[in-house]
Coordinates of C-alpha atoms in Angstrom, one line a residue:
Chain O
M1 CA -7.2 -36.6 1.9
S2 CA -7.4 -33.5 4.2
P3 CA -6.0 -33.1 7.2
S4 CA -7.8 -33.0 11.0
P5 CA -8.1 -30.1 12.6
A6 CA -6.0 -31.2 15.4
D7 CA -3.4 -31.8 12.7
I8 CA -4.1 -28.1 11.3
A9 CA -4.0 -26.8 15.1
A10 CA -1.1 -28.6 15.5
S11 CA 0.9 -27.2 12.5
I12 CA -0.3 -23.9 13.5
E13 CA 0.4 -23.7 16.7
A14 CA 4.1 -24.9 16.4
F15 CA 4.5 -22.5 13.4
I16 CA 3.6 -19.3 16.0
R17 CA 5.2 -20.7 19.0
R18 CA 8.4 -20.6 16.7
E19 CA 8.0 -17.1 15.4
A20 CA 6.4 -15.3 18.0
S21 CA 9.1 -16.9 20.2
V22 CA 6.8 -17.9 22.9
A23 CA 8.4 -19.9 25.6
D24 CA 7.3 -23.6 26.4
D25 CA 6.7 -22.5 30.2
D26 CA 4.1 -19.6 28.6
L27 CA 1.1 -20.4 30.7
G28 CA -1.0 -17.6 29.2
F29 CA -0.5 -19.4 25.7
S30 CA -3.2 -22.2 24.4
R31 CA -5.0 -22.5 21.2
Q32 CA -8.5 -21.3 22.9
V33 CA -6.6 -17.6 23.9
N34 CA -7.1 -14.7 21.6
L35 CA -4.1 -14.3 19.7
F36 CA -4.8 -11.0 18.9
D37 CA -5.9 -9.5 22.6
A38 CA -2.6 -11.0 24.2
G39 CA -0.3 -10.2 21.8
Y40 CA 1.4 -12.9 20.2
L41 CA 0.4 -11.7 17.2
D42 CA 1.7 -9.0 15.3
S43 CA 1.1 -7.6 11.7
L44 CA 4.6 -9.5 11.1
T45 CA 3.4 -12.7 12.3
V46 CA -0.2 -12.8 10.6
V47 CA 1.4 -12.1 7.5
A48 CA 4.0 -15.0 7.8
L49 CA 0.8 -17.1 9.2
T50 CA -1.7 -16.9 6.6
V51 CA 1.9 -17.9 4.2
H52 CA 2.2 -20.7 6.3
I53 CA -1.4 -21.8 6.3
E54 CA -1.4 -21.5 2.3
E55 CA 2.1 -23.4 1.9
A56 CA 1.7 -26.1 4.5
L57 CA -1.5 -26.7 4.2
S58 CA -2.3 -25.8 0.7
T59 CA -5.0 -23.6 1.6
P60 CA -5.3 -19.8 0.9
I61 CA -6.8 -17.4 3.6
S62 CA -8.3 -14.4 1.8
D63 CA -8.2 -10.6 3.5
T64 CA -11.7 -11.7 4.4
D65 CA -10.5 -14.9 6.4
L66 CA -8.5 -12.3 8.6
F67 CA -11.6 -10.9 10.4
D68 CA -13.5 -14.0 10.3
P69 CA -13.8 -14.4 14.2
R70 CA -12.3 -17.8 14.4
F71 CA -9.2 -16.1 13.4
A72 CA -8.1 -15.3 16.7
T73 CA -7.4 -18.4 18.2
I74 CA -5.4 -21.3 17.0
D75 CA -8.9 -23.8 17.0
G76 CA -10.6 -21.2 15.6
M77 CA -7.9 -21.2 12.8
A78 CA -7.7 -24.8 12.1
E79 CA -11.8 -25.1 12.0
L80 CA -11.6 -22.3 9.2
V81 CA -8.7 -24.1 7.8
A82 CA -10.6 -27.4 7.8
E83 CA -13.1 -25.6 6.5
R84 CA -11.5 -24.5 3.7
A85 CA -9.7 -27.1 2.8
G86 CA -13.0 -29.6 2.1
R87 CA -14.1 -26.1 0.1
T88 CA -10.9 -26.1 -1.9
A89 CA -10.9 -30.3 -2.5
D90 CA -14.8 -29.5 -4.1
A91 CA -13.7 -26.9 -6.2
A92 CA -13.2 -26.9 -9.9
P93 CA -9.3 -26.4 -10.9
G94 CA -8.3 -23.0 -11.5
I95 CA -11.2 -21.5 -10.1
T96 CA -10.8 -18.9 -7.0
A97 CA -14.1 -18.5 -5.2
D98 CA -14.2 -15.5 -3.6
S99 CA -15.1 -15.3 0.2
Chain L
M1 CA -29.0 6.9 1.1
L2 CA -25.2 8.0 0.0
E3 CA -23.5 10.5 1.4
T4 CA -19.8 11.1 -0.1
H5 CA -16.8 12.8 1.2
L6 CA -14.7 12.2 -2.2
P7 CA -11.9 14.7 -2.5
V8 CA -9.6 12.5 -4.4
T9 CA -9.7 12.4 -7.6
N10 CA -8.8 9.5 -10.5
A11 CA -6.3 9.5 -12.4
C12 CA -6.1 6.2 -14.8
W13 CA -6.0 5.4 -18.3
T14 CA -6.9 2.9 -21.1
P15 CA -4.3 2.0 -24.3
S16 CA -7.7 3.0 -26.6
E17 CA -9.3 5.8 -24.4
G18 CA -6.6 7.8 -22.9
A19 CA -6.4 8.9 -20.1
H20 CA -9.1 9.2 -17.8
S21 CA -9.8 11.7 -14.6
G22 CA -14.0 11.3 -14.2
S23 CA -16.1 8.5 -12.9
V24 CA -15.4 4.8 -13.5
T25 CA -18.2 2.5 -13.8
P26 CA -18.2 -1.3 -13.3
D27 CA -17.9 -2.0 -16.6
M28 CA -15.2 0.0 -17.1
A29 CA -13.3 -0.9 -14.2
R30 CA -11.1 -4.0 -16.0
M31 CA -9.8 -2.5 -18.5
L32 CA -8.6 1.0 -16.5
L33 CA -4.7 1.4 -15.4
G34 CA -3.9 3.7 -12.1
R35 CA -5.8 4.1 -9.5
F36 CA -9.1 5.4 -8.7
A37 CA -12.2 5.0 -6.9
D38 CA -15.8 5.4 -7.6
V39 CA -19.5 5.2 -5.2
R40 CA -22.7 5.5 -7.2
Q41 CA -25.9 5.3 -5.5
D42 CA -28.0 2.5 -8.6
G43 CA -31.7 2.4 -7.5
G44 CA -31.9 1.0 -3.8
Q45 CA -28.1 -0.3 -3.7
V46 CA -25.0 1.5 -3.5
I47 CA -22.1 0.6 -5.2
A48 CA -18.8 1.1 -4.4
L49 CA -15.7 0.3 -6.7
R50 CA -11.9 0.5 -6.3
D51 CA -8.3 0.0 -8.6
P52 CA -6.8 -3.0 -8.3
L53 CA -3.6 -2.3 -6.3
G54 CA -6.0 -0.2 -3.8
L55 CA -4.1 3.0 -4.1
N56 CA -7.0 5.2 -4.2
K57 CA -8.5 4.5 -0.6
L58 CA -12.3 4.1 -0.3
Y59 CA -13.7 3.7 3.1
A60 CA -17.6 3.1 3.7
A61 CA -19.7 2.6 6.8
F62 CA -23.3 2.1 7.5
H63 CA -25.1 5.2 9.4
P64 CA -28.4 4.9 10.7
D65 CA -30.0 8.6 9.1
A66 CA -27.8 8.6 5.7
G67 CA -27.8 4.7 4.8
V68 CA -24.1 4.7 3.6
I69 CA -21.3 7.3 3.8
A70 CA -18.6 6.6 2.0
A71 CA -14.7 8.3 2.3
N72 CA -11.6 8.7 0.8
Y73 CA -10.5 9.8 4.1
L74 CA -11.1 7.9 7.4
I75 CA -11.0 11.3 9.4
D76 CA -14.2 12.6 7.0
L77 CA -16.2 9.1 8.2
V78 CA -15.1 9.5 12.0
R79 CA -16.5 13.3 11.7
A80 CA -19.7 11.8 10.3
G81 CA -19.8 10.0 13.4
T82 CA -18.7 6.6 12.5
S83 CA -17.1 4.6 15.1
F84 CA -13.5 3.6 13.6
T85 CA -14.4 0.3 14.4
D86 CA -17.7 0.3 12.5
I87 CA -15.6 2.1 9.5
Y88 CA -14.6 -0.9 6.4
A89 CA -12.7 -0.7 3.7
I90 CA -13.6 -1.4 -0.3
P91 CA -11.6 -4.2 -1.2
P92 CA -8.8 -3.6 -3.9
G93 CA -9.8 -4.8 -7.3
S94 CA -13.3 -5.2 -6.4
V95 CA -17.4 -3.9 -6.9
V96 CA -18.9 -4.3 -4.1
T97 CA -23.0 -3.8 -3.7
L98 CA -23.8 -2.3 -0.7
D99 CA -26.5 -3.0 1.2
P100 CA -27.6 -0.5 3.8
Q101 CA -30.8 -2.7 5.2
H102 CA -28.8 -5.6 6.1
R103 CA -25.1 -4.0 6.5
T104 CA -23.4 -6.0 4.3
G105 CA -21.5 -5.9 0.6
A106 CA -21.4 -8.3 -2.2
V107 CA -17.8 -8.4 -3.3
R108 CA -17.2 -9.4 -7.1
R109 CA -13.8 -9.0 -7.7
F110 CA -12.5 -7.8 -11.2
A111 CA -8.9 -8.5 -10.2
A112 CA -6.3 -9.8 -8.2
L113 CA -3.0 -10.5 -7.2
P114 CA -1.3 -13.6 -7.8
G115 CA -0.2 -16.1 -4.9
R116 CA 3.5 -15.8 -5.8
A117 CA 6.0 -13.5 -7.9
G118 CA 7.8 -14.8 -11.2
S119 CA 6.6 -15.7 -14.5
D120 CA 8.5 -17.8 -17.5
R121 CA 8.8 -14.6 -19.3
T122 CA 12.0 -13.1 -19.5
V123 CA 13.7 -9.9 -18.5
G124 CA 13.9 -8.4 -22.2
E125 CA 10.1 -9.1 -22.8
L126 CA 8.8 -8.1 -19.5
A127 CA 11.1 -4.8 -19.9
A128 CA 9.7 -3.8 -23.1
E129 CA 6.3 -4.4 -21.9
I130 CA 7.0 -1.8 -18.8
I131 CA 8.6 0.8 -21.3
A132 CA 5.7 0.4 -22.9
L133 CA 2.8 1.1 -20.4
L134 CA 5.2 4.2 -18.7
D135 CA 5.2 6.1 -22.2
Q136 CA 1.7 5.7 -23.4
G137 CA 0.7 6.1 -19.9
M138 CA 2.8 9.4 -19.7
Q139 CA 1.8 10.1 -23.2
H140 CA -1.7 10.1 -22.7
L141 CA -1.5 12.1 -19.7
A142 CA 0.4 15.2 -21.7
A143 CA -2.4 15.3 -23.6
A144 CA -5.0 15.3 -21.7
H145 CA -3.1 18.2 -19.1
P146 CA -1.2 20.1 -21.7
D147 CA -1.1 23.1 -19.2
L148 CA -0.3 21.3 -16.2
P149 CA 2.4 22.1 -14.2
V150 CA 4.9 18.9 -13.8
A151 CA 6.6 17.9 -10.5
V152 CA 8.7 15.2 -10.3
C153 CA 9.9 13.7 -6.6
L154 CA 13.0 12.9 -7.4
S155 CA 14.8 10.9 -4.3
G156 CA 18.0 10.2 -6.4
G157 CA 17.1 6.5 -6.5
A158 CA 16.9 4.9 -9.4
D159 CA 13.5 4.3 -9.3
S160 CA 12.6 8.2 -9.2
S161 CA 15.4 9.0 -11.7
V162 CA 13.8 6.5 -14.5
I163 CA 10.8 8.1 -13.6
A164 CA 12.5 11.4 -14.3
S165 CA 14.1 10.6 -17.5
Y166 CA 10.3 9.3 -18.9
A167 CA 9.1 12.9 -17.5
R168 CA 11.7 14.6 -19.5
R169 CA 11.3 13.5 -22.8
H170 CA 6.5 13.5 -22.2
F171 CA 6.6 17.0 -20.3
P172 CA 9.3 18.9 -20.9
Q173 CA 8.5 21.4 -18.6
S174 CA 9.1 19.7 -15.3
V175 CA 11.0 20.5 -12.4
A176 CA 12.8 18.1 -10.5
Y177 CA 12.0 18.3 -6.3
S178 CA 14.1 16.5 -4.0
Y179 CA 14.4 17.1 -0.1
C180 CA 17.3 17.3 2.3
L181 CA 17.5 17.7 5.7
D182 CA 17.8 21.8 6.7
A183 CA 20.9 23.1 6.3
R184 CA 23.9 20.0 6.4
P185 CA 25.4 19.9 3.8
L186 CA 23.5 17.3 0.9
S187 CA 22.5 14.2 1.5
E188 CA 24.0 11.1 -0.4
D189 CA 20.3 11.3 -1.9
A190 CA 20.4 15.0 -2.8
I191 CA 23.7 15.3 -3.9
A192 CA 23.2 11.7 -6.7
A193 CA 19.6 13.8 -7.0
R194 CA 21.1 17.0 -8.3
A195 CA 22.8 15.1 -10.2
V196 CA 20.8 13.6 -12.0
A197 CA 18.3 16.3 -12.7
D198 CA 21.6 18.5 -14.6
H199 CA 22.0 14.6 -16.8
L200 CA 18.5 15.5 -17.5
G201 CA 18.7 18.9 -17.8
L202 CA 15.8 19.4 -15.7
P203 CA 15.2 22.2 -13.2
W204 CA 16.0 21.1 -10.0
R205 CA 14.3 22.7 -6.7
L206 CA 15.8 22.1 -3.3
V207 CA 13.2 21.0 -0.1
R208 CA 14.8 21.4 2.9
A209 CA 12.9 21.0 5.7
D210 CA 14.6 21.1 10.1
R211 CA 14.0 18.9 12.5
Q212 CA 10.8 21.3 13.9
A213 CA 9.4 21.1 10.4
L214 CA 9.6 17.6 9.8
L215 CA 8.3 17.3 13.7
D216 CA 5.3 19.9 12.5
T217 CA 4.3 17.8 9.9
I218 CA 3.5 14.5 11.9
P219 CA -0.3 15.9 12.3
A220 CA -0.7 16.1 8.3
A221 CA 1.5 13.4 7.7
L222 CA -1.1 10.9 9.8
L223 CA -4.2 12.4 9.3
H224 CA -3.8 12.3 5.2
G225 CA -1.1 9.5 5.1
Q226 CA -3.9 7.6 7.0
D227 CA -1.6 4.9 8.6
W228 CA 0.5 5.1 12.0
R229 CA 3.5 2.5 11.0
D230 CA 6.9 4.0 10.9
F231 CA 7.5 3.2 7.7
N232 CA 4.5 4.6 6.0
V233 CA 4.6 7.5 8.4
H234 CA 8.0 8.2 8.1
A235 CA 7.8 8.3 4.2
G236 CA 4.6 10.4 4.4
I237 CA 6.7 12.9 6.0
V238 CA 9.1 13.5 3.8
N239 CA 5.8 13.3 1.3
E240 CA 4.6 16.3 3.0
V241 CA 7.3 18.6 3.4
L242 CA 7.2 18.2 -1.0
A243 CA 3.7 18.0 -1.0
A244 CA 3.4 21.6 1.0
A245 CA 6.8 23.2 -1.4
I246 CA 4.8 22.0 -4.5
A247 CA 1.4 23.1 -3.9
T248 CA 3.0 26.3 -2.8
D249 CA 5.1 26.8 -5.9
H250 CA 1.5 26.0 -8.1
P251 CA -1.1 26.5 -6.0
A252 CA -3.9 25.8 -8.4
G253 CA -2.2 22.0 -8.7
A254 CA 0.3 20.2 -10.0
L255 CA 0.9 16.9 -11.8
V256 CA 3.0 14.8 -9.4
L257 CA 5.1 12.1 -10.9
T258 CA 6.7 9.6 -8.3
G259 CA 9.2 6.3 -8.5
D260 CA 6.7 4.8 -5.9
L261 CA 5.6 1.3 -5.6
M262 CA 8.9 -0.2 -7.8
N263 CA 9.8 -1.2 -4.6
E264 CA 6.6 -3.5 -2.9
F265 CA 7.2 -5.2 -6.3
L266 CA 10.7 -6.0 -6.2
A267 CA 11.1 -6.2 -3.2
D268 CA 14.0 -4.1 -2.6
Y269 CA 13.7 -2.7 1.2
T270 CA 15.4 -3.3 3.9
P271 CA 15.4 -3.3 7.8
V272 CA 17.3 -0.1 8.9
T273 CA 19.6 -0.5 12.0
H274 CA 20.1 2.9 14.3
D275 CA 21.7 2.7 17.8
G276 CA 22.0 -1.2 17.0
I277 CA 17.5 -1.4 17.1
D278 CA 16.3 -2.8 13.9
Y279 CA 13.6 -1.1 11.8
Y280 CA 10.9 -1.1 9.3
R281 CA 11.0 -4.9 9.6
L282 CA 9.6 -7.0 7.4
P283 CA 7.9 -10.5 7.2
R284 CA 10.0 -13.6 7.0
L285 CA 9.0 -15.1 3.5
S286 CA 10.6 -16.0 0.7
P287 CA 11.1 -12.8 -2.1
D288 CA 8.4 -14.1 -4.7
R289 CA 6.0 -14.1 -1.4
L290 CA 7.2 -11.0 0.0
R291 CA 6.7 -9.2 -3.4
I292 CA 3.3 -10.2 -3.5
H293 CA 2.7 -9.4 0.3
L294 CA 4.1 -6.2 0.4
A295 CA 1.8 -5.3 -3.2
R296 CA -0.7 -6.1 -0.9
G297 CA -0.3 -3.9 1.5
L298 CA -0.5 -0.5 -0.7
Q299 CA -4.6 -1.3 -0.2
T300 CA -3.9 0.0 3.3
G301 CA -1.6 3.4 3.8
D302 CA -2.1 6.8 2.2
R303 CA 1.7 7.8 2.5
E304 CA 1.5 9.5 -1.5
V305 CA -1.8 9.8 -3.0
G306 CA -3.3 10.7 0.5
V307 CA -0.6 13.1 1.2
F308 CA -0.1 15.1 -1.9
A309 CA -4.1 15.4 -2.5
A310 CA -4.3 17.2 0.6
H311 CA -2.9 19.7 -1.1
G312 CA -4.5 19.8 -4.2
L313 CA -1.9 18.0 -6.2
T314 CA -2.5 14.7 -8.7
V315 CA -0.3 12.0 -7.6
V316 CA 0.9 10.2 -10.3
Q317 CA 2.7 6.4 -9.4
P318 CA 3.9 5.4 -13.4
Y319 CA 5.0 1.8 -11.4
G320 CA 2.0 1.4 -11.1
W321 CA 0.7 1.0 -14.7
A322 CA 3.2 -2.0 -15.1
V323 CA 2.0 -4.3 -11.7
S324 CA 1.7 -7.4 -14.2
P325 CA 5.0 -7.4 -15.5
L326 CA 6.9 -6.3 -12.4
L327 CA 5.4 -9.1 -10.8
A328 CA 6.3 -10.8 -13.5
L329 CA 9.6 -10.4 -13.7
S330 CA 11.6 -14.1 -11.5
E331 CA 13.5 -14.3 -8.6
P332 CA 16.1 -12.9 -8.5
V333 CA 15.2 -10.2 -10.0
S334 CA 18.9 -7.8 -11.2
K335 CA 17.0 -4.5 -10.4
P336 CA 20.5 -2.9 -12.6
Q337 CA 19.7 -5.1 -15.1
L338 CA 16.2 -4.3 -15.4
M339 CA 16.9 -0.2 -14.4
M340 CA 19.8 -0.2 -17.4
A341 CA 16.7 -1.4 -20.0
L342 CA 14.2 0.6 -18.5
A343 CA 16.3 4.1 -18.8
R344 CA 16.9 3.1 -22.2
G345 CA 20.4 4.7 -21.7
T346 CA 19.1 8.3 -21.0
L347 CA 21.0 7.6 -17.6
P348 CA 24.1 6.7 -15.9
A349 CA 24.9 3.4 -14.9
A350 CA 26.5 4.6 -11.9
V351 CA 22.9 5.9 -11.2
L352 CA 20.5 3.1 -11.6
Q353 CA 23.9 0.4 -9.7
R354 CA 23.0 2.8 -6.7
P355 CA 23.0 0.9 -3.8
K356 CA 19.0 1.6 -2.5
L357 CA 18.8 4.2 0.2
R358 CA 15.3 5.1 1.9
A359 CA 14.5 8.3 0.8
Q360 CA 12.8 8.8 4.3
I361 CA 16.7 8.2 5.1
G362 CA 18.7 9.2 2.8
D363 CA 22.0 8.6 3.8
R364 CA 23.9 5.7 4.2
N365 CA 25.3 6.0 8.1
A366 CA 21.2 7.4 8.3
E367 CA 22.0 10.7 10.4
T368 CA 20.3 12.9 8.6
G369 CA 17.0 11.0 7.6
V370 CA 13.4 11.1 9.6
L371 CA 14.1 8.3 11.5
P372 CA 16.7 9.3 13.6
Q373 CA 15.2 12.9 13.7
L374 CA 11.9 12.0 14.7
L375 CA 13.7 9.2 17.4
R376 CA 16.1 12.0 18.8
A377 CA 12.4 14.2 19.7
G378 CA 10.9 10.8 21.7
I379 CA 8.5 10.1 18.9
D380 CA 8.9 6.3 18.6
Q381 CA 6.6 4.2 16.5
Q382 CA 4.2 3.9 19.9
S383 CA 4.2 7.6 19.4
L384 CA 2.7 7.5 16.1
E385 CA 0.2 4.8 16.9
D386 CA -0.7 6.8 20.0
H387 CA -1.0 9.8 18.1
F388 CA -3.0 8.7 15.1
R389 CA -5.3 6.6 17.4
R390 CA -6.2 9.9 18.8
T391 CA -6.9 11.5 16.1
L392 CA -9.0 9.3 14.6
G393 CA -11.0 8.4 18.2
I394 CA -9.4 4.6 17.7
R395 CA -10.5 4.0 22.0
S396 CA -7.7 1.4 22.0
P397 CA -4.8 -0.3 20.9
L398 CA -7.1 -3.7 20.3
E399 CA -9.4 -1.2 18.2
L400 CA -7.2 -0.9 15.9
R401 CA -6.0 -4.2 15.4
T402 CA -9.6 -5.8 15.3
T403 CA -9.9 -3.3 12.2
V404 CA -6.7 -3.3 10.7
R405 CA -4.5 -6.8 10.5
G406 CA -1.7 -7.9 8.5
G407 CA -2.1 -5.1 6.5
V408 CA -5.5 -4.7 5.4
H409 CA -8.4 -2.6 6.7
Q410 CA -11.3 -5.2 7.3
P411 CA -13.4 -5.6 4.4
V412 CA -17.3 -5.2 4.3
P413 CA -19.0 -8.1 6.3
A414 CA -20.5 -9.9 3.7
P415 CA -24.2 -11.4 3.4
R416 CA -25.1 -14.6 4.2
I417 CA -25.1 -16.3 0.7
P418 CA -21.4 -14.8 -0.6
A419 CA -22.3 -13.9 -4.2
E420 CA -19.7 -15.8 -6.3
G421 CA -17.3 -13.7 -8.1
H422 CA -14.5 -13.7 -11.3
H423 CA -11.2 -13.5 -10.4
E424 CA -9.3 -12.0 -13.4
S425 CA -4.8 -12.4 -12.1
L426 CA -3.2 -9.2 -12.9
T427 CA 0.0 -11.2 -14.5
S428 CA -2.6 -12.7 -17.0

C-alpha cells in the first residue's frame, strides 16, 4: 500500500529538519513555506533529499520534478511524491517513464 | 524560426564509423561515445539533442521574433536578449522536440544513468573493457586528426598520468602541460607530473601563474566555465591558465586530452579544509549513490569543455567514453588496482598509488592552490556567485536557485501530455 500524503510529508519534514539543522523552535519553518526562498534547501540538501525520497519512499524524483512548483514546499512535495508513487505502482515492471 | 550560437564542436566516435565531429542526428545519438550537442530545424519543429553525460552544453530559449535560440554558452542567449530565468537546458541523453508556439519541449531519452553504481562484473572484466575503449577512441582520434598538435593536461595524479600514457602510445608528438603557482618551488603535483612526463618520454611544459594572473582569469572562468560554485570555478581557473598557454603555443588549434571525469565516476573527491573551514563539500550519500550524483552533475557547469573551447581548443575526456564500465565497478573500488590495470605497466606503481590531490590545490598543505590564493584576495564563494550573477544579468540569488537546482539547470517545460520515451541505461 502506498503511504499517505501525510506520512510522506512527515518523512520529508523529518529529513529536512535533520539535514538542514532546523531548530525545533524555528517559527519560520512549516510544511507550507517555500524551502528555496527561505533558504532551508541548498544544492547539497536537495540532492540528499531526492535520494531520501527514492530510498525511503520508493519514488524516483526526476530532474523535471525538481522544477515542479510543488517541489518548493513540503506539502507540495508530498503531493508530488504521492502522485509519482501511484504512477510507479501502475507502471509495468522494468519500464521507467520519463516525466 | 531557429537561431544558433554553437561554437563548441562535437568530439565523439563510434566503434564502427570512427571519429565524428560533424552534426549529429537523433538516429546517430545513441551510437556515439563522447560529447556532442546539436540543433536542427525539421519542418515546423526544432529538434535538439545532447550527449548522455551532458558534457557539451546546450541551452535554448523561446524568442518572440526568432523562435528558438540555441547556444552552447549561456551568455550568447543573454546577449540575444533572453532573461536568465527563461533559459532552458536540453537534458543530457535526450532528443527534445521544441515547440516555439507553446514554448514547450517533448523529451525522448535515449540514455540515462543508473540509480546507483555497481554491477556483478569483475574489476578485471571492466578494466579490459575500459582499456579497449581508451585504445579504440584514441586510434580513431589519431586517424581523424593526423596533423593536429596534441596536448595532455598532466596534473601528476593517477588519472591524468594514465591518460598521458595512452597519449604517448597513440599520439607520439604529444606535449604534457602542467600548472604551478608562480615562481615558488614546484608543488607536489608538479613534481609528480614532471616525473611522469620524463618516465613516458613526453616533452613537459610547465605553465606558471601568479596570484594576480589567477585573479585575472576569473571573468573568463566564470563566463566560459558557466558555473559559480567554487569547486568548478577553481578548476576552471586552472584550465583557463593551461588553455591560454596551449592556445598561445598552437594558435591554429590543438587536441587537448585530460584525465577529467574519473573523479566523478569513482567519487574519489573529498572536501578540503582550509583555515578550519570545509570547502568543496559533498552531499551525504552512500558511495554508489554519490558516484551517480557526481556523474549527473556533469550536465551543469563547463569547467573543461567550455573553457578550452573558448580558446579554439578541442578538449577530449577519454574516461567519458568508458562511463558505463566505470560506473559498473562495484563498491568498494580499489582505485590503485584499477589504475594499475589501465596503465598496463607503463607507469610506476608509486604514481598510480599517490593520494588524490585536487588539481586546483596541488599540494598537501593546500597553500599553493587556487583556493587559498583566491581566499587571500577576498574572493570567496559569495564573491564568485555575485560575479556570475552580474555576468549573466541574474537579478537575485533566488533567480539563480530557481533556475538551477541540485546541480541541474531547468529543463524545457513539457507539453501537457508528456511524450513517453524509451530509456537505455548507460550500464546496460
